[in-house]
Coordinates of C-alpha atoms and ligand atoms in Angstrom, one line a residue:
M224 CA 39.0 -26.3 20.8
E225 CA 40.4 -23.3 22.2
P226 CA 44.6 -22.2 21.1
D227 CA 47.0 -20.6 23.0
P228 CA 46.1 -16.9 22.5
K229 CA 48.5 -15.6 22.2
N230 CA 50.1 -18.0 19.1
A231 CA 46.3 -17.2 17.3
L232 CA 46.9 -13.2 17.7
F233 CA 50.6 -14.8 16.0
I234 CA 49.5 -16.3 13.4
F235 CA 46.3 -14.3 12.4
A236 CA 48.4 -11.3 12.2
L237 CA 51.2 -12.9 10.1
Q238 CA 48.8 -13.9 7.7
N239 CA 47.3 -9.8 7.8
A240 CA 51.0 -9.5 7.1
V241 CA 52.1 -11.3 4.5
K242 CA 48.5 -11.3 2.7
H243 CA 48.5 -7.0 2.7
N244 CA 52.3 -6.9 2.5
S245 CA 52.1 -4.0 5.8
L246 CA 51.3 -5.1 9.7
P247 CA 48.0 -4.5 11.1
K248 CA 45.9 -2.2 12.8
S249 CA 44.8 -4.9 16.6
G250 CA 42.3 -4.0 16.3
T251 CA 42.0 -6.0 12.7
V252 CA 43.4 -8.7 13.9
I253 CA 41.7 -9.1 17.4
G254 CA 39.1 -8.9 15.9
M255 CA 39.8 -12.4 13.4
V256 CA 40.4 -13.8 16.6
M257 CA 37.3 -13.1 18.6
G258 CA 35.2 -13.5 15.1
K259 CA 37.4 -17.5 15.3
Y260 CA 37.3 -18.6 18.8
P261 CA 34.1 -16.1 20.4
G262 CA 35.5 -17.5 23.6
F263 CA 38.0 -15.1 23.8
R264 CA 35.6 -12.7 23.7
S265 CA 34.8 -12.7 27.7
R266 CA 38.7 -11.8 28.0
A267 CA 39.1 -8.9 26.2
Q268 CA 41.2 -6.8 28.3
E269 CA 43.8 -9.8 28.2
I270 CA 44.4 -10.3 24.8
A271 CA 44.3 -6.6 23.9
L272 CA 47.3 -7.0 26.0
L273 CA 48.7 -9.1 23.6
A274 CA 47.8 -8.3 20.8
K275 CA 49.9 -5.7 21.4
E276 CA 53.2 -7.5 21.9
V277 CA 52.3 -9.9 18.9
L278 CA 52.6 -7.2 16.7
A279 CA 55.2 -5.4 18.1
E280 CA 56.7 -9.1 17.4
V281 CA 55.8 -9.2 13.8
E282 CA 57.1 -6.1 13.1
Q283 CA 60.6 -6.5 13.7
L284 CA 60.7 -9.4 11.3
S285 CA 61.3 -8.9 7.4
P286 CA 58.3 -9.3 4.6
D287 CA 60.1 -12.9 3.6
E288 CA 61.1 -13.4 8.3
R289 CA 56.8 -12.9 8.5
R290 CA 56.4 -15.7 5.4
K291 CA 58.9 -17.8 6.0
K292 CA 57.1 -17.9 9.7
L293 CA 54.1 -18.7 8.6
V294 CA 54.9 -21.5 6.6
D295 CA 56.4 -23.2 9.5
L296 CA 52.9 -22.6 12.1
A297 CA 50.1 -22.9 9.7
P298 CA 51.1 -23.4 5.8
E299 CA 47.4 -24.1 4.7
L300 CA 46.9 -20.5 5.8
I301 CA 49.4 -19.7 2.5
E302 CA 47.8 -21.9 0.0
E303 CA 44.5 -20.2 0.9
M304 CA 45.7 -17.3 -0.2
N305 CA 46.8 -18.1 -3.3
A306 CA 43.7 -20.4 -4.2
P307 CA 41.9 -18.7 -6.9
K308 CA 38.7 -16.8 -5.0
I309 CA 35.8 -19.1 -4.8
H310 CA 32.7 -17.7 -4.2
T311 CA 31.3 -19.2 -0.8
H312 CA 27.2 -19.9 -2.4
E313 CA 29.2 -21.0 -5.1
L314 CA 25.8 -23.9 -7.2
P315 CA 27.2 -26.3 -7.2
N316 CA 28.0 -29.1 -9.9
L317 CA 25.2 -31.2 -12.0
E318 CA 26.2 -34.4 -13.3
R319 CA 26.1 -35.3 -16.4
A320 CA 26.7 -31.3 -17.2
E321 CA 30.1 -31.2 -18.5
N322 CA 29.4 -31.1 -22.6
G323 CA 26.3 -29.0 -22.2
V324 CA 22.9 -28.6 -20.5
V325 CA 19.1 -27.7 -22.3
M326 CA 17.4 -26.6 -19.3
R327 CA 14.2 -24.7 -18.2
F328 CA 11.4 -22.4 -17.2
A329 CA 8.1 -23.7 -17.1
P330 CA 5.8 -21.1 -16.0
N331 CA 2.4 -21.2 -16.1
P332 CA 0.3 -17.8 -16.8
S333 CA -1.6 -17.3 -14.1
G334 CA -0.1 -13.9 -13.3
P335 CA 3.5 -12.5 -13.4
L336 CA 6.3 -13.7 -11.6
H337 CA 7.1 -13.4 -8.1
L338 CA 9.9 -13.7 -6.0
G339 CA 8.9 -18.0 -6.8
H340 CA 9.3 -17.8 -9.7
A341 CA 12.0 -15.9 -9.0
R342 CA 14.9 -19.1 -7.9
A343 CA 13.7 -20.8 -10.3
A344 CA 14.6 -18.9 -13.0
V345 CA 17.8 -17.7 -11.9
L346 CA 19.0 -21.5 -10.6
N347 CA 18.0 -22.5 -14.2
D348 CA 20.1 -19.6 -15.4
A349 CA 23.1 -20.0 -13.9
Y350 CA 23.1 -23.6 -15.1
V351 CA 23.0 -23.3 -18.9
E352 CA 25.4 -19.9 -18.1
R353 CA 28.3 -22.0 -16.7
Y354 CA 28.2 -25.4 -18.8
G355 CA 27.0 -23.6 -22.0
G356 CA 23.4 -25.6 -23.5
R357 CA 20.4 -24.1 -24.3
Y358 CA 17.6 -22.3 -21.6
I359 CA 13.4 -23.1 -23.2
L360 CA 10.8 -20.9 -22.1
R361 CA 7.6 -23.2 -21.4
I362 CA 4.7 -21.1 -20.8
E363 CA 2.1 -24.4 -19.4
D364 CA -1.3 -23.2 -20.5
T365 CA -2.5 -26.1 -20.4
D366 CA -5.1 -25.0 -18.0
P367 CA -7.9 -23.0 -19.6
K368 CA -8.8 -21.7 -15.2
R369 CA -5.3 -20.6 -14.6
V370 CA -4.6 -18.6 -17.5
D371 CA -4.9 -15.4 -17.2
P372 CA -4.4 -14.0 -20.8
D373 CA -2.8 -11.1 -19.6
A374 CA 0.6 -13.1 -18.1
Y375 CA 1.0 -14.0 -21.8
R376 CA 2.3 -10.1 -22.3
M377 CA 3.7 -9.8 -18.1
V378 CA 5.5 -13.6 -17.8
Q379 CA 7.9 -11.9 -20.9
E380 CA 7.9 -8.7 -19.4
D381 CA 9.7 -10.0 -16.0
I382 CA 12.0 -12.8 -17.7
G383 CA 13.1 -9.7 -19.6
W384 CA 13.7 -7.8 -16.3
M385 CA 15.4 -11.1 -14.9
G386 CA 17.7 -10.5 -18.1
L387 CA 17.2 -14.5 -18.7
R388 CA 19.5 -15.3 -21.3
I389 CA 15.7 -17.5 -23.3
T390 CA 17.1 -19.4 -26.8
D391 CA 13.7 -21.3 -27.2
I392 CA 10.0 -20.7 -26.5
F393 CA 6.8 -22.5 -26.7
Y394 CA 3.7 -22.6 -25.8
Q395 CA 2.2 -25.5 -24.8
S396 CA -1.0 -24.6 -26.4
D397 CA 0.9 -24.5 -29.8
R398 CA 1.0 -28.7 -29.0
F399 CA -2.4 -30.4 -28.2
D400 CA -1.8 -32.5 -31.9
Q401 CA 1.5 -33.5 -30.1
Y402 CA 0.2 -35.1 -26.9
Y403 CA -2.8 -36.4 -28.6
K404 CA -0.9 -38.6 -29.7
I405 CA 1.8 -39.3 -27.6
G406 CA -1.3 -39.8 -25.6
G407 CA -2.0 -43.1 -27.6
D408 CA 0.6 -44.1 -28.0
L409 CA 1.3 -45.3 -24.4
I410 CA -2.1 -46.3 -24.5
G411 CA -1.2 -48.6 -26.8
L412 CA 1.7 -49.6 -24.6
G413 CA -1.0 -50.3 -21.9
G414 CA 0.6 -47.8 -20.7
A415 CA -3.1 -45.5 -20.2
Y416 CA -7.0 -46.2 -20.0
V417 CA -9.7 -44.5 -20.3
C418 CA -12.0 -44.1 -17.5
T419 CA -15.4 -43.6 -17.3
C420 CA -16.4 -43.8 -13.0
E421 CA -17.9 -40.9 -11.0
N422 CA -14.0 -38.7 -9.6
E423 CA -15.9 -40.1 -6.8
Q424 CA -16.3 -43.6 -7.1
F425 CA -12.9 -43.4 -8.5
R426 CA -11.7 -42.4 -5.5
V427 CA -13.3 -44.5 -3.4
L428 CA -11.3 -47.7 -5.2
K429 CA -8.3 -46.2 -5.3
Q430 CA -8.6 -45.0 -1.5
A431 CA -9.0 -49.8 -1.7
K432 CA -6.3 -50.1 -4.1
T433 CA -8.7 -51.1 -6.2
P434 CA -9.3 -51.7 -10.1
C435 CA -11.6 -49.4 -11.0
P436 CA -13.8 -51.9 -14.2
C437 CA -12.3 -49.4 -17.0
R438 CA -8.2 -50.6 -15.7
G439 CA -9.5 -53.6 -17.8
H440 CA -10.5 -52.8 -21.0
T441 CA -8.4 -54.3 -23.6
I442 CA -5.8 -51.7 -26.0
E443 CA -8.0 -51.9 -28.9
E444 CA -11.1 -50.6 -26.8
N445 CA -9.9 -47.9 -24.8
L446 CA -7.5 -46.5 -28.2
E447 CA -11.7 -46.8 -29.9
L448 CA -13.2 -44.8 -26.1
W449 CA -9.6 -42.4 -26.5
Q450 CA -10.7 -41.2 -30.0
K451 CA -14.4 -41.2 -28.9
M452 CA -13.4 -38.7 -26.6
L453 CA -11.4 -37.3 -29.5
D454 CA -14.9 -36.2 -31.4
G455 CA -16.3 -34.5 -28.0
A456 CA -18.6 -38.2 -27.5
F457 CA -17.8 -37.3 -23.6
Y458 CA -19.1 -33.6 -21.3
E459 CA -16.4 -32.6 -18.7
G460 CA -16.1 -35.6 -15.7
E461 CA -17.6 -38.6 -18.1
A462 CA -14.2 -39.7 -19.5
S463 CA -10.4 -38.7 -18.6
L464 CA -7.5 -41.4 -19.4
R465 CA -5.8 -42.1 -16.5
V466 CA -1.9 -44.3 -16.5
R467 CA -1.6 -47.0 -15.4
T468 CA 0.4 -47.3 -12.8
S469 CA 0.8 -49.3 -8.9
L470 CA -2.0 -49.2 -7.1
D471 CA -0.4 -50.3 -4.5
H472 CA 1.1 -47.3 -5.0
P473 CA 1.3 -45.9 -1.4
D474 CA 0.4 -42.3 -2.5
P475 CA -2.8 -42.0 -3.1
A476 CA -2.0 -40.0 -5.3
M477 CA 0.3 -41.7 -7.6
R478 CA -2.3 -44.3 -8.0
D479 CA -3.4 -44.4 -12.0
F480 CA -3.4 -40.6 -12.5
P481 CA -4.9 -38.2 -14.9
A482 CA -3.7 -37.8 -18.3
F483 CA -6.5 -36.1 -19.8
R484 CA -8.9 -34.6 -18.5
I485 CA -12.1 -32.9 -21.0
L486 CA -14.1 -29.7 -20.4
N487 CA -17.1 -28.4 -21.6
E488 CA -16.7 -24.5 -21.7
P489 CA -12.6 -23.9 -21.5
M490 CA -12.4 -20.7 -22.8
H491 CA -8.9 -21.0 -23.7
P492 CA -7.1 -16.7 -24.6
R493 CA -5.2 -19.1 -27.9
I494 CA -6.9 -22.5 -29.0
E495 CA -10.3 -23.8 -29.4
A496 CA -10.0 -27.2 -27.3
H497 CA -12.3 -29.7 -24.6
V498 CA -9.6 -32.4 -23.9
Y499 CA -6.9 -31.1 -22.3
P500 CA -3.9 -32.4 -20.9
L501 CA -2.4 -32.2 -17.7
M502 CA 0.4 -30.9 -16.4
N503 CA 2.4 -34.2 -15.3
F504 CA 1.4 -35.5 -18.7
T505 CA 2.9 -32.5 -20.8
V506 CA 5.8 -31.8 -18.6
A507 CA 7.5 -35.5 -18.5
V508 CA 6.1 -35.9 -23.0
D509 CA 8.2 -31.8 -23.6
D510 CA 11.0 -32.2 -21.1
H511 CA 11.6 -34.9 -23.4
L512 CA 10.3 -34.1 -25.9
M513 CA 12.3 -31.5 -26.5
G514 CA 15.5 -32.9 -24.4
V515 CA 16.1 -31.4 -21.2
T516 CA 19.3 -32.8 -19.4
H517 CA 18.1 -31.0 -16.3
V518 CA 15.3 -30.2 -14.0
I519 CA 15.8 -27.8 -11.4
R520 CA 12.1 -27.2 -9.8
G521 CA 11.0 -27.4 -5.8
K522 CA 10.2 -29.9 -3.5
D523 CA 7.0 -29.5 -4.4
H524 CA 7.3 -30.8 -7.4
I525 CA 9.2 -33.8 -5.0
A526 CA 6.0 -36.1 -6.4
N527 CA 5.2 -34.5 -10.0
T528 CA 8.8 -36.1 -10.3
R529 CA 7.5 -39.3 -9.7
R530 CA 4.7 -39.4 -11.4
Q531 CA 6.0 -38.1 -14.8
K532 CA 8.9 -41.2 -14.5
F533 CA 5.8 -43.4 -15.1
I534 CA 6.0 -41.9 -18.4
Y535 CA 9.2 -42.2 -18.5
E536 CA 9.2 -45.5 -18.4
Y537 CA 6.7 -46.2 -20.0
F538 CA 7.6 -45.0 -23.0
G539 CA 11.3 -46.1 -22.6
W540 CA 12.5 -42.6 -22.5
N541 CA 16.1 -41.5 -20.7
E542 CA 15.0 -39.2 -17.6
P543 CA 17.2 -36.0 -17.2
V544 CA 18.8 -35.3 -14.1
Y545 CA 15.9 -34.0 -11.5
R546 CA 17.0 -31.6 -8.4
H547 CA 14.2 -30.8 -6.3
Y548 CA 15.3 -27.2 -3.6
G549 CA 13.9 -27.1 -0.3
R550 CA 10.5 -24.8 0.2
M551 CA 11.6 -20.7 0.4
G552 CA 9.1 -19.7 3.7
I553 CA 8.9 -15.2 2.2
E554 CA 8.1 -13.1 5.2
G555 CA 6.0 -9.6 4.9
V556 CA 4.2 -10.5 1.4
V557 CA 1.4 -12.2 -0.9
L558 CA 2.9 -15.2 -3.6
S559 CA -0.3 -16.8 -4.2
T560 CA -1.4 -15.2 -7.6
S561 CA -5.1 -16.2 -6.1
Q562 CA -4.9 -14.3 -3.4
M563 CA -2.9 -11.6 -5.4
R564 CA -5.5 -11.7 -8.0
E565 CA -8.4 -11.9 -5.8
G566 CA -6.7 -8.6 -4.0
I567 CA -6.8 -6.8 -6.6
R568 CA -10.0 -7.3 -7.7
S569 CA -11.2 -6.5 -5.1
G570 CA -9.4 -3.2 -4.6
M571 CA -7.3 -4.2 -1.6
Y572 CA -4.1 -4.0 -3.9
S573 CA -4.1 -1.3 -6.9
G574 CA -2.5 -3.7 -9.2
W575 CA 0.1 -6.2 -9.9
E576 CA 2.2 -3.5 -8.9
D577 CA 1.4 -3.0 -5.1
I578 CA 4.0 -2.9 -3.5
R579 CA 3.7 -5.3 -0.7
L580 CA 3.1 -8.0 -4.0
G581 CA 5.8 -10.4 -4.1
T582 CA 6.0 -9.9 -7.3
L583 CA 9.0 -9.3 -9.9
R584 CA 6.9 -5.6 -10.7
A585 CA 7.1 -4.6 -7.0
L586 CA 10.5 -5.4 -7.0
A587 CA 11.0 -2.8 -9.7
R588 CA 8.4 -0.4 -9.2
R589 CA 10.8 0.4 -5.6
G590 CA 13.7 -0.3 -6.5
I591 CA 15.6 -3.0 -6.5
Q592 CA 17.6 -4.3 -9.3
H593 CA 16.7 -7.6 -10.9
E594 CA 20.9 -7.9 -10.5
A595 CA 20.2 -8.5 -6.4
V596 CA 17.5 -10.4 -7.1
R597 CA 19.6 -12.6 -9.3
Q598 CA 22.6 -13.3 -6.3
V599 CA 20.5 -13.5 -3.5
V600 CA 19.4 -16.3 -5.1
L601 CA 22.2 -17.5 -6.7
D602 CA 23.4 -17.6 -2.3
I603 CA 20.1 -19.5 -1.7
G604 CA 21.0 -22.2 -4.1
I605 CA 19.5 -25.5 -5.1
G606 CA 19.9 -27.0 -1.4
E607 CA 17.0 -29.4 -0.5
T608 CA 16.9 -27.5 3.2
D609 CA 13.4 -25.2 4.0
I610 CA 15.3 -21.3 4.7
S611 CA 12.9 -18.4 4.9
F612 CA 13.7 -15.8 2.6
S613 CA 15.9 -12.6 4.0
W614 CA 14.9 -9.3 2.8
D615 CA 17.6 -8.6 4.7
N616 CA 20.0 -10.5 2.1
L617 CA 18.2 -8.9 -1.1
F618 CA 18.8 -4.6 0.8
A619 CA 22.5 -5.3 0.9
K620 CA 22.8 -6.9 -1.9
N621 CA 20.4 -3.9 -3.7
R622 CA 22.5 -1.4 -1.8
D623 CA 25.6 -2.3 -3.6
I624 CA 24.6 -1.8 -6.4
I625 CA 23.0 1.0 -6.6
D626 CA 24.3 2.7 -2.9
P627 CA 27.5 4.2 -5.4
V628 CA 25.4 5.1 -8.8
A629 CA 22.3 6.7 -7.1
D630 CA 22.1 10.2 -6.8
R631 CA 22.1 11.8 -3.4
F632 CA 18.8 14.6 -2.5
F633 CA 17.4 15.6 -0.3
F634 CA 13.4 15.3 1.5
V635 CA 11.5 16.8 3.9
P636 CA 8.9 14.3 5.7
D637 CA 5.8 16.6 6.9
P638 CA 7.3 20.0 6.7
V639 CA 7.0 22.9 9.0
P640 CA 7.9 26.2 7.3
F641 CA 10.1 28.2 9.0
A642 CA 11.8 31.5 9.4
I643 CA 15.8 32.0 9.8
A644 CA 17.0 34.8 11.7
G645 CA 20.3 36.4 11.4
A646 CA 21.1 34.9 7.9
T647 CA 21.9 36.9 5.0
A648 CA 20.9 35.0 1.3
R649 CA 23.0 32.7 0.3
E650 CA 23.9 29.6 -2.2
A651 CA 23.7 26.1 -0.8
H652 CA 25.8 23.3 -2.6
A653 CA 25.9 19.6 -1.9
L654 CA 27.5 17.8 -3.8
L655 CA 24.9 14.9 -5.6
H656 CA 27.0 12.3 -5.0
P657 CA 29.6 11.6 -1.8
G658 CA 31.7 9.6 -3.1
D659 CA 31.9 10.9 -5.8
G660 CA 33.2 14.4 -7.0
K661 CA 33.2 14.4 -10.6
K662 CA 29.5 14.1 -10.3
G663 CA 28.8 17.7 -9.2
Y664 CA 27.1 20.3 -6.6
R665 CA 23.1 20.7 -6.6
T666 CA 22.5 24.1 -5.8
L667 CA 19.7 25.1 -3.1
K668 CA 18.7 28.9 -3.0
F669 CA 18.3 30.0 1.2
E670 CA 16.5 33.2 1.1
E671 CA 15.3 33.6 5.0
D672 CA 12.2 31.0 4.3
V673 CA 13.4 27.6 4.6
V674 CA 10.9 23.9 5.5
L675 CA 12.8 21.5 7.9
P676 CA 11.2 17.9 8.4
G677 CA 7.9 18.5 11.9
Q678 CA 10.1 15.3 13.8
E679 CA 12.7 17.5 14.5
F680 CA 11.3 19.3 16.1
Q681 CA 10.2 17.0 18.9
N682 CA 12.4 18.2 21.8
D683 CA 13.7 20.9 23.6
V684 CA 16.2 21.1 21.0
K685 CA 18.5 23.9 20.8
M686 CA 20.5 24.2 17.8
I687 CA 20.6 22.8 14.8
R688 CA 22.5 22.3 11.5
L689 CA 20.5 22.2 8.0
K690 CA 22.8 19.9 5.8
D691 CA 25.3 21.5 3.7
L692 CA 24.0 24.7 5.0
F693 CA 24.2 25.8 8.5
N694 CA 23.8 26.1 12.3
V695 CA 20.5 27.8 13.8
T696 CA 19.9 27.7 17.7
V697 CA 17.0 27.2 18.8
D698 CA 14.9 29.7 20.7
W699 CA 12.0 28.1 22.9
S700 CA 10.7 30.9 24.8
S701 CA 7.7 32.4 23.1
G702 CA 6.5 28.4 23.5
S703 CA 6.8 28.1 20.1
P704 CA 10.1 27.2 17.9
L705 CA 12.7 30.2 17.0
L706 CA 15.7 30.3 14.7
T707 CA 18.9 31.6 14.7
Y708 CA 21.5 31.4 12.7
A709 CA 24.6 30.8 14.5
G710 CA 27.7 30.4 12.1
E711 CA 28.8 27.6 9.5
A712 CA 30.8 25.5 10.9
L713 CA 30.4 22.2 11.8
S714 CA 32.1 21.4 14.7
D715 CA 29.9 24.0 16.2
A716 CA 27.1 21.3 15.3
R717 CA 29.5 18.6 16.4
A718 CA 29.3 20.0 20.4
Q719 CA 26.4 20.5 20.0
K720 CA 25.4 17.3 19.2
A721 CA 22.7 19.2 16.6
P722 CA 20.6 17.1 14.7
I723 CA 21.8 17.4 10.7
V724 CA 18.7 18.3 9.6
Q725 CA 16.9 18.2 5.1
W726 CA 16.0 21.8 4.0
L727 CA 14.5 23.1 1.7
P728 CA 13.7 26.8 0.7
A729 CA 10.5 27.5 1.0
E730 CA 9.5 28.3 -2.4
G731 CA 11.3 26.2 -4.7
A732 CA 10.6 22.7 -3.8
T733 CA 8.3 20.0 -5.2
R734 CA 5.3 17.8 -3.3
C735 CA 6.2 15.0 -3.4
T736 CA 4.6 11.9 -2.3
L737 CA 7.1 8.2 -0.9
H738 CA 5.2 4.9 -0.8
S739 CA 6.5 3.6 1.7
P740 CA 5.2 -0.8 2.7
D741 CA 5.0 0.9 6.1
G742 CA 2.3 3.7 4.9
D743 CA 2.8 7.0 3.1
I744 CA 4.4 10.0 4.0
Q745 CA 3.9 13.3 2.6
G746 CA 6.9 16.0 2.1
L747 CA 8.8 18.8 -0.1
C748 CA 12.5 17.9 -2.7
E749 CA 13.9 18.4 -4.9
N750 CA 12.8 20.3 -7.4
T751 CA 16.3 18.6 -10.0
V752 CA 14.1 15.3 -8.7
R753 CA 11.7 16.1 -11.0
T754 CA 14.8 14.5 -13.2
M755 CA 14.4 11.4 -11.4
Q756 CA 11.6 9.7 -12.7
D757 CA 12.7 5.7 -13.0
K758 CA 16.3 7.0 -11.4
V759 CA 16.2 5.2 -8.1
V760 CA 18.0 8.6 -6.1
Q761 CA 18.2 8.7 -1.8
F762 CA 16.0 11.0 0.0
E763 CA 19.3 12.1 2.5
R764 CA 18.9 10.1 5.5
V765 CA 16.1 8.4 4.8
G766 CA 16.8 6.3 2.7
F767 CA 16.9 4.5 -1.5
V768 CA 13.7 5.5 -2.8
R769 CA 13.1 4.5 -6.5
I770 CA 11.1 7.7 -8.7
D771 CA 8.0 6.3 -9.8
S772 CA 6.5 9.5 -12.1
V773 CA 7.2 13.6 -11.7
T774 CA 3.2 15.0 -12.8
D775 CA 2.5 18.9 -12.8
E776 CA 1.2 17.4 -9.1
G777 CA 4.3 16.7 -7.9
I778 CA 6.8 13.3 -7.9
I779 CA 6.0 10.0 -6.2
A780 CA 8.4 8.2 -4.9
Y781 CA 8.4 4.4 -3.8
F782 CA 11.4 3.8 -0.8
C783 CA 12.9 1.2 -1.4
H784 CA 15.2 0.3 1.6
K785 CA 17.5 2.1 3.7
Ligands
LIG148 N1 4.8 -25.5 -14.3 C1 4.1 -26.1 -12.9 C2 4.6 -25.2 -12.0 O1 5.9 -23.6 -12.7 C3 5.5 -26.7 -14.1 C4 7.0 -27.1 -13.6 C5 8.2 -27.9 -14.2 O2 7.5 -29.0 -13.5 O3 9.1 -27.6 -13.3 O4 4.8 -25.0 -11.2

């Protein structure tokens, strides 16, 4: 229900005056009231008049009177003002975390990390930061078909880029002997059996909730078969170790799921083995052995959590606290590692850093800062609701980080040469950063010939201002534009609504190719940009860009965002 508008305005005006110890502007108060009560928007005129009255009233009051009135009318607002500022997207607390946590980030080394990984990595990191404890990096490389030898290095690089506070590193490929031992222990507890059924035969039985013949083996028989498996008596597909679950489980994929399999020619880059543990087994065993207290991972792991709990139960281990966050749709980039790999192989993408991909290295190449990724991920949080990733949000966070520090330069896209009639040679001085005079100026020499962005000459423009230099008139009478010096006053340019354009001396600019997800732009930029390799700068009116390489041929830059 909407309150009386005058009252609402009065309260907001008081609150604002008390908070900032000065009288608010009427626009601020109106904005706040309309934001809270959108119904007032259709009554804008009336509200504006009331706001005037209200502000005049508040103005008459002393600071003490304002505070007293506010306490009378809306005590909750005083409390709100005194409360410590809480980040609106604060992560919820975790249960059983008060005495510290052990958490883990457990990527498969199948490629570099992407935005999906960043979510798991940062959320876990943030909780270790909050509660103290250990943060384990566990490289899950037990599926040789999904191991890319280069990924070991890339994953570490990406973790370094994200600044994760990793305290321990484990490679699952170093732990096979432990897995074999615990596999045997599980058999000993009656929790697993060696199954030599053909896959298809097992599948049919499983669908029918019928035990396969191997399920009836005694523990001794199973231990013997298990030893045979380890000794190499079976070929790929001939035997597996299965965890005994309930065959009535509503989800057939849960029924007697496999814990180990045999691979003939696995070609693992780090080890030689033919009996390979599967993810649900290694994750459960390692989470236990490593003392992991909290597992935060995506909803796509819910079924795995159920499987892993069977193993915990057989051994009587204490379960960690599990949290599963919702799915995150990310539009506009490719995230599937296999799709990315295929695209790179076919030449469609230039590599893992191709900016059409959602890898962290592709984001970094564009000038996205790791803190921006971290903040976005923390904002998204661990809620179970599926959400879509907002690029705008990422760009906004990134802009907050780079805008205060990025130097400004001119970049002229699609440059067209012009001679300016009537102007004397001079130097233009443009601030490196408009908000930070201490950074100084860059100097651009003007000597008659300049290059200007071709696109500015598409309509019948009469006057143009060359930024930080002077105005020119544009004469179209001969068909092609002729430019003549027209004074320096910015006010003239404003009065004529003259576009303010980037320009560069025709001699003394550097070729620059700007790659953006929408295509490449060829242009020229200031020579000083040659000293900016690996830095993020702003090409004025174009946007923030990262200077990727500087060679004799010119500069390669990547577009970040506006
Ligand atoms: N390595 C697996 C994955 O990346 C398991 C991770 C987990 O259990 O959190 O999907």
